[in-house]
Short mmCIF file of C-alpha atoms in Angstrom, two decimals:
data_model
loop_
_atom_site.label_atom_id
_atom_site.label_comp_id
_atom_site.label_asym_id
_atom_site.label_seq_id
_atom_site.Cartn_x
_atom_site.Cartn_y
_atom_site.Cartn_z
CA MET H 1 -9.72 -20.30 15.12
CA ALA H 2 -12.40 -20.57 17.97
CA PRO H 3 -15.99 -21.56 16.19
CA GLY H 4 -17.92 -18.36 14.95
CA ARG H 5 -15.11 -16.45 15.20
CA THR H 6 -13.79 -14.21 12.51
CA ARG H 7 -10.26 -13.48 11.84
CA PRO H 8 -9.45 -10.09 10.81
CA GLY H 9 -6.52 -9.19 8.02
CA PRO H 10 -4.07 -7.26 8.96
CA GLY H 11 -4.83 -3.72 9.36
CA ALA H 12 -7.45 -3.81 11.39
CA ARG H 13 -7.58 -1.66 14.43
CA PRO H 14 -6.10 -3.78 17.72
CA ALA H 15 -9.48 -4.20 20.17
CA GLY H 16 -8.79 -2.39 23.41
CA SER H 17 -6.04 -0.27 22.64
CA GLY H 18 -5.72 2.12 25.95
CA LEU H 19 -7.71 -0.16 28.00
CA ARG H 20 -6.89 -1.82 31.33
CA HIS H 21 -8.55 -5.30 31.48
CA ARG H 22 -9.22 -7.18 34.86
CA GLY H 23 -6.14 -10.11 34.95
CA ASP H 24 -3.45 -7.62 33.37
CA ARG H 25 -0.17 -8.00 35.31
CA PRO H 26 2.48 -4.92 35.37
CA ALA H 27 5.39 -5.98 34.59
CA GLY H 28 8.32 -5.62 37.08
CA ALA H 29 10.13 -2.37 36.43
CA HIS H 30 13.45 -2.43 34.11
CA ARG H 31 16.99 -1.95 35.74
CA GLY H 32 18.79 1.09 35.50
CA ASP H 33 16.62 3.74 34.29
CA GLY H 34 14.97 6.33 37.14
CA GLN H 35 11.95 6.86 34.63
CA ASN H 36 11.25 3.12 34.75
CA ARG H 37 7.67 1.91 35.81
CA ALA H 38 5.17 -0.86 35.49
CA VAL H 39 3.99 -1.66 32.49
CA SER H 40 0.24 -2.91 32.25
CA VAL H 41 -0.08 -6.21 30.00
CA HIS H 42 -2.57 -8.56 27.93
CA GLU H 43 -1.42 -11.66 27.58
CA ILE H 44 -2.77 -13.40 25.07
CA THR H 45 -2.75 -16.97 24.23
CA ASP H 46 -4.47 -17.59 20.63
CA PRO H 47 -2.85 -16.35 18.20
CA ASP H 48 -5.98 -15.78 16.27
CA ASP H 49 -6.67 -12.88 18.94
CA VAL H 50 -8.72 -9.74 17.26
CA ARG H 51 -5.97 -7.38 19.64
CA ILE H 52 -3.04 -8.75 17.50
CA ALA H 53 -4.19 -7.98 14.08
CA ASP H 54 -1.92 -6.09 13.12
CA TYR H 55 0.59 -9.02 13.49
CA ARG H 56 -0.89 -11.30 11.06
CA ALA H 57 1.31 -12.98 8.90
CA LEU H 58 4.52 -10.83 8.76
CA THR H 59 6.31 -12.98 6.30
CA ASP H 60 3.48 -12.64 3.72
CA VAL H 61 4.84 -9.38 1.28
CA GLU H 62 1.80 -9.66 -0.85
CA LEU H 63 -0.48 -9.57 1.83
CA ARG H 64 1.56 -7.25 3.88
CA THR H 65 2.03 -4.81 0.58
CA ARG H 66 -1.66 -4.75 0.68
CA TRP H 67 -2.42 -3.67 4.27
CA GLU H 68 0.58 -2.30 5.62
CA PRO H 69 0.63 1.27 3.54
CA PRO H 70 -4.00 1.71 2.88
CA HIS H 71 -3.99 1.24 6.82
CA GLY H 72 -1.49 3.57 8.09
CA LEU H 73 0.28 1.16 9.72
CA PHE H 74 4.31 -0.23 9.33
CA ILE H 75 5.93 -2.81 11.88
CA ALA H 76 9.09 -2.30 13.67
CA GLU H 77 10.95 -5.44 15.06
CA GLY H 78 13.37 -5.17 17.65
CA GLU H 79 13.71 -3.28 20.70
CA LEU H 80 16.11 -0.38 19.22
CA VAL H 81 13.93 -0.19 15.88
CA LEU H 82 10.89 0.46 17.65
CA ARG H 83 12.94 3.05 20.24
CA ARG H 84 14.19 4.61 16.84
CA ALA H 85 10.66 4.55 15.70
CA LEU H 86 9.51 6.63 18.76
CA ARG H 87 11.99 9.35 18.59
CA ALA H 88 11.34 10.47 14.94
CA GLY H 89 7.66 10.59 16.26
CA TYR H 90 5.79 7.31 14.72
CA PRO H 91 2.97 7.18 17.27
CA ALA H 92 2.77 3.86 18.51
CA ARG H 93 -0.10 1.36 18.02
CA SER H 94 0.44 -1.40 19.83
CA TYR H 95 3.16 -3.53 21.09
CA LEU H 96 3.79 -7.31 21.14
CA VAL H 97 6.23 -9.11 22.99
CA ASP H 98 7.43 -12.67 24.04
CA ALA H 99 6.36 -12.69 27.74
CA LYS H 100 9.97 -12.97 28.87
CA ARG H 101 10.96 -9.85 27.57
CA VAL H 102 8.49 -7.31 28.90
CA ASP H 103 10.91 -5.25 31.27
CA GLN H 104 12.34 -4.10 28.33
CA LEU H 105 9.44 -1.57 27.65
CA ALA H 106 9.39 -1.00 31.16
CA ASP H 107 11.18 3.19 30.75
CA LEU H 108 8.55 3.67 27.62
CA ASP H 109 5.89 5.53 28.19
CA THR H 110 3.95 3.58 25.71
CA GLY H 111 0.48 6.02 25.80
CA ASP H 112 -2.74 4.75 25.32
CA ALA H 113 -0.67 2.04 22.74
CA PRO H 114 -1.42 -1.36 24.31
CA VAL H 115 1.58 -3.76 25.15
CA TYR H 116 0.50 -7.66 24.42
CA ALA H 117 2.77 -10.55 25.79
CA ALA H 118 2.35 -14.27 24.60
CA THR H 119 4.77 -16.98 24.80
CA PRO H 120 6.92 -17.70 21.70
CA ASP H 121 4.50 -20.13 20.59
CA VAL H 122 1.92 -18.05 19.77
CA LEU H 123 3.95 -15.27 18.53
CA GLU H 124 5.34 -17.48 15.80
CA LYS H 125 1.82 -18.99 15.05
CA ALA H 126 0.27 -15.44 14.83
CA THR H 127 3.40 -13.77 12.69
CA GLY H 128 4.24 -16.56 10.58
CA PHE H 129 8.06 -17.08 12.03
CA HIS H 130 9.82 -16.86 14.89
CA VAL H 131 10.22 -13.61 16.41
CA HIS H 132 13.78 -14.55 17.60
CA ARG H 133 14.39 -10.13 18.54
CA GLY H 134 11.38 -10.79 20.65
CA VAL H 135 9.97 -7.32 20.37
CA LEU H 136 6.98 -5.91 17.49
CA ALA H 137 5.43 -2.67 17.89
CA SER H 138 2.57 -1.36 15.10
CA PHE H 139 3.19 2.12 14.59
CA HIS H 140 1.06 4.76 12.68
CA ARG H 141 2.76 6.00 8.99
CA LYS H 142 3.50 9.82 8.92
CA PRO H 143 2.47 11.98 6.19
CA LEU H 144 5.16 11.83 3.40
CA PRO H 145 6.75 15.41 2.46
CA THR H 146 6.89 15.85 -0.87
CA ALA H 147 9.99 15.89 -3.61
CA ALA H 148 10.37 19.40 -3.41
CA GLU H 149 9.80 19.93 0.49
CA VAL H 150 12.34 17.22 0.54
CA LEU H 151 15.27 18.58 -1.87
CA ALA H 152 14.50 21.83 -0.65
CA ALA H 153 16.50 21.21 2.88
CA ALA H 154 19.18 18.82 1.11
CA ARG H 155 22.85 19.33 -0.57
CA ARG H 156 23.71 15.42 -1.29
CA VAL H 157 20.22 13.10 -2.40
CA VAL H 158 20.19 9.45 -3.49
CA VAL H 159 17.22 8.63 -6.18
CA LEU H 160 16.48 4.94 -6.82
CA GLU H 161 14.39 3.87 -9.59
CA ASP H 162 13.02 0.07 -9.26
CA ILE H 163 14.63 -0.92 -6.11
CA ASN H 164 12.02 -3.33 -4.73
CA ASN H 165 14.58 -5.75 -2.45
CA HIS H 166 13.67 -4.54 0.57
CA THR H 167 16.62 -5.90 2.16
CA ASN H 168 18.79 -3.41 -0.44
CA LEU H 169 16.52 -1.11 -0.03
CA GLY H 170 16.85 -1.17 3.79
CA ALA H 171 20.47 -1.23 3.04
CA ILE H 172 21.12 1.71 1.09
CA PHE H 173 18.91 3.80 3.99
CA ARG H 174 21.52 2.60 6.34
CA GLY H 175 24.62 3.92 4.22
CA ALA H 176 22.62 7.15 3.50
CA ALA H 177 22.40 7.91 7.55
CA ALA H 178 26.02 6.68 8.30
CA LEU H 179 27.96 8.81 4.71
CA GLY H 180 26.01 11.46 4.34
CA ILE H 181 22.95 11.64 2.18
CA ASP H 182 20.10 13.75 3.81
CA ALA H 183 17.27 12.38 1.56
CA VAL H 184 16.15 9.47 -0.27
CA LEU H 185 13.99 10.07 -2.97
CA LEU H 186 11.63 6.98 -4.68
CA SER H 187 10.63 6.15 -8.19
CA PRO H 188 7.35 5.02 -8.05
CA SER H 189 8.31 0.87 -8.60
CA CYS H 190 10.32 0.93 -5.76
CA ALA H 191 9.49 -1.17 -2.01
CA ASP H 192 7.92 0.62 0.50
CA PRO H 193 11.06 1.36 2.83
CA LEU H 194 8.94 1.14 6.07
CA TYR H 195 8.10 -2.74 5.36
CA ARG H 196 9.33 -5.13 7.79
CA ARG H 197 12.45 -6.79 6.35
CA SER H 198 13.79 -2.57 5.10
CA VAL H 199 13.10 -1.37 8.69
CA ARG H 200 15.05 -4.18 10.03
CA VAL H 201 18.10 -4.37 8.04
CA SER H 202 18.80 -0.41 8.19
CA MET H 203 18.59 -0.64 12.08
CA GLY H 204 16.06 2.24 12.27
CA GLU H 205 17.98 4.09 10.00
CA VAL H 206 15.10 4.21 7.58
CA PHE H 207 13.27 7.01 10.45
CA ALA H 208 16.52 9.21 10.32
CA VAL H 209 16.79 9.93 6.56
CA PRO H 210 13.85 11.75 4.81
CA TYR H 211 12.31 10.33 2.08
CA ALA H 212 9.64 11.52 -1.34
CA LYS H 213 8.76 9.82 -4.21
CA LEU H 214 8.67 11.21 -7.36
CA ASP H 215 5.34 10.11 -8.85
CA ARG H 216 6.08 10.60 -12.62
CA TRP H 217 8.88 8.93 -14.18
CA PRO H 218 11.71 9.30 -15.02
CA VAL H 219 10.54 12.83 -15.75
CA GLY H 220 10.52 14.05 -11.96
CA LEU H 221 14.36 13.78 -12.46
CA ASP H 222 13.54 17.76 -14.16
CA GLU H 223 12.19 18.64 -10.80
CA VAL H 224 15.76 17.02 -9.06
CA ARG H 225 17.76 19.09 -11.63
CA ALA H 226 15.65 22.46 -11.26
CA ALA H 227 15.98 22.33 -7.67
CA GLY H 228 20.05 22.55 -8.32
CA PHE H 229 21.21 19.42 -7.92
CA THR H 230 23.35 17.66 -11.04
CA VAL H 231 22.03 14.21 -11.73
CA LEU H 232 24.79 11.01 -11.65
CA ALA H 233 23.46 7.87 -13.35
CA MET H 234 25.61 4.66 -12.04
CA THR H 235 26.36 2.63 -14.76
CA PRO H 236 29.15 0.51 -15.65
CA ALA H 237 29.74 1.61 -18.64
CA ALA H 238 33.06 1.68 -20.45
CA ASP H 239 32.28 5.26 -21.11
CA ALA H 240 31.27 6.65 -17.98
CA VAL H 241 33.02 9.13 -15.65
CA PRO H 242 34.54 7.19 -12.63
CA VAL H 243 33.04 8.95 -9.82
CA GLN H 244 36.64 9.48 -8.00
CA ARG H 245 37.30 12.10 -10.93
CA LEU H 246 33.90 14.03 -10.55
CA THR H 247 34.65 17.78 -10.84
CA PRO H 248 33.98 19.97 -7.81
CA ALA H 249 30.85 21.44 -9.63
CA GLN H 250 29.17 18.04 -10.09
CA ARG H 251 29.78 16.98 -6.22
CA ALA H 252 28.99 19.81 -4.82
CA ARG H 253 24.97 19.04 -5.07
CA ALA H 254 25.08 15.50 -5.98
CA ALA H 255 21.78 13.49 -6.88
CA LEU H 256 23.00 9.31 -7.31
CA LEU H 257 20.90 7.40 -9.44
CA LEU H 258 20.50 4.30 -8.94
CA GLY H 259 18.70 1.15 -10.29
CA ALA H 260 17.73 -2.08 -9.21
CA GLU H 261 19.70 -5.32 -8.58
CA GLY H 262 20.63 -6.96 -12.13
CA PRO H 263 18.87 -4.55 -14.91
CA GLY H 264 20.27 -1.46 -13.33
CA LEU H 265 19.13 2.11 -14.54
CA THR H 266 16.48 2.13 -17.23
CA GLY H 267 18.04 3.60 -20.54
CA ALA H 268 15.00 6.68 -19.98
CA ALA H 269 16.47 7.56 -16.85
CA GLN H 270 20.20 7.24 -17.98
CA ALA H 271 18.95 9.92 -20.53
CA ALA H 272 17.71 11.85 -18.50
CA SER H 273 20.74 11.85 -16.29
CA ASP H 274 23.16 14.46 -16.38
CA VAL H 275 26.39 12.32 -16.21
CA ARG H 276 27.00 8.95 -15.96
CA VAL H 277 28.88 7.53 -13.31
CA VAL H 278 31.38 4.37 -12.77
CA ILE H 279 32.99 2.43 -9.28
CA PRO H 280 35.98 1.16 -11.42
CA MET H 281 36.50 -2.61 -10.42
CA ARG H 282 39.29 -4.79 -10.87
CA ARG H 283 39.88 -8.40 -10.85
CA GLY H 284 37.31 -8.60 -13.90
CA VAL H 285 34.45 -7.67 -11.21
CA ASP H 286 31.55 -6.34 -13.22
CA SER H 287 29.60 -4.45 -10.47
CA LEU H 288 28.88 -4.37 -6.83
CA ASN H 289 25.60 -5.49 -4.90
CA VAL H 290 23.48 -2.20 -5.65
CA ALA H 291 23.11 -1.87 -1.99
CA ALA H 292 27.23 -2.02 -1.63
CA ALA H 293 27.80 0.71 -4.82
CA ALA H 294 25.49 3.01 -2.73
CA ALA H 295 27.76 2.99 0.24
CA VAL H 296 31.27 3.41 -1.98
CA ALA H 297 29.84 6.40 -4.42
CA PHE H 298 28.17 7.89 -1.11
CA TRP H 299 31.50 7.95 0.90
CA GLU H 300 33.30 9.02 -1.95
CA LEU H 301 31.01 12.36 -2.75
CA GLY H 302 31.21 13.09 1.05
CA ARG H 303 35.19 12.08 1.23
CA ASP H 304 35.97 15.80 1.92
CA ASP H 305 33.06 16.65 4.41
CA PRO H 306 34.24 17.88 7.49
CA VAL H 307 34.67 14.63 10.03
CA ASP H 308 32.18 15.07 13.21
CA GLY H 309 33.89 13.83 16.81
#
């Protein structure tokens, strides 16, 4: 870091937002799209440049957790993911790309969000990892809906207790989007769905599935039940009902309750549920990874849904 320069923490608003500095270079238009235009780029040569403070130390989970939600931002990694964030209505704060990949943004209306470009070496030093997808973006968060709002618009939901592994959380969101789950409800101890790894693993599907928090736990399950849902607690217990044997009434408005990898659901959460259910196992296997179990149960609950084209 240069003498006399202070290094801002993650969450600082990038300086120069919306400005076009002398020396910025327009990127050539990306071929194949009639809406392409030149992208004005701010070149970054110093990994400690204050303008890219949002992207500092992206592999430090504790630091990012302290900074991102309180400062109302999240980081998207990869072109597909950032495009899905934009389609979902999240406002971009800035973009940070490998200088060789700037043309990938040529068809985007970047508005007031500055586009920063750097070499892979500078990107790695700033972020703490090799940015092999070559494209990052910082976004403003949107206000979360309430649990009541989410439940009112849903027919089938998943409720997560203590899912604090970002990879599992992202995979559950992706399965929910693919297999007919209308919303996700989170206990207070769940990980942040908009943490970079969750967003990446979900392939941006965290933007497609509404989610909300149940701040009171496990009594918040009473709100789910009052909205007309049957709370189905997933457990490997021997006396649990096989998921394929649920009655039509139990399936009609199902709230599937899943616990953390390893410990599973707490006793309090199971006691607050309506029915305990299990995925029958073979060859002595006692359980599946929570994201895999979620996908199996999602498919089973929606097996009679009309098949879209």
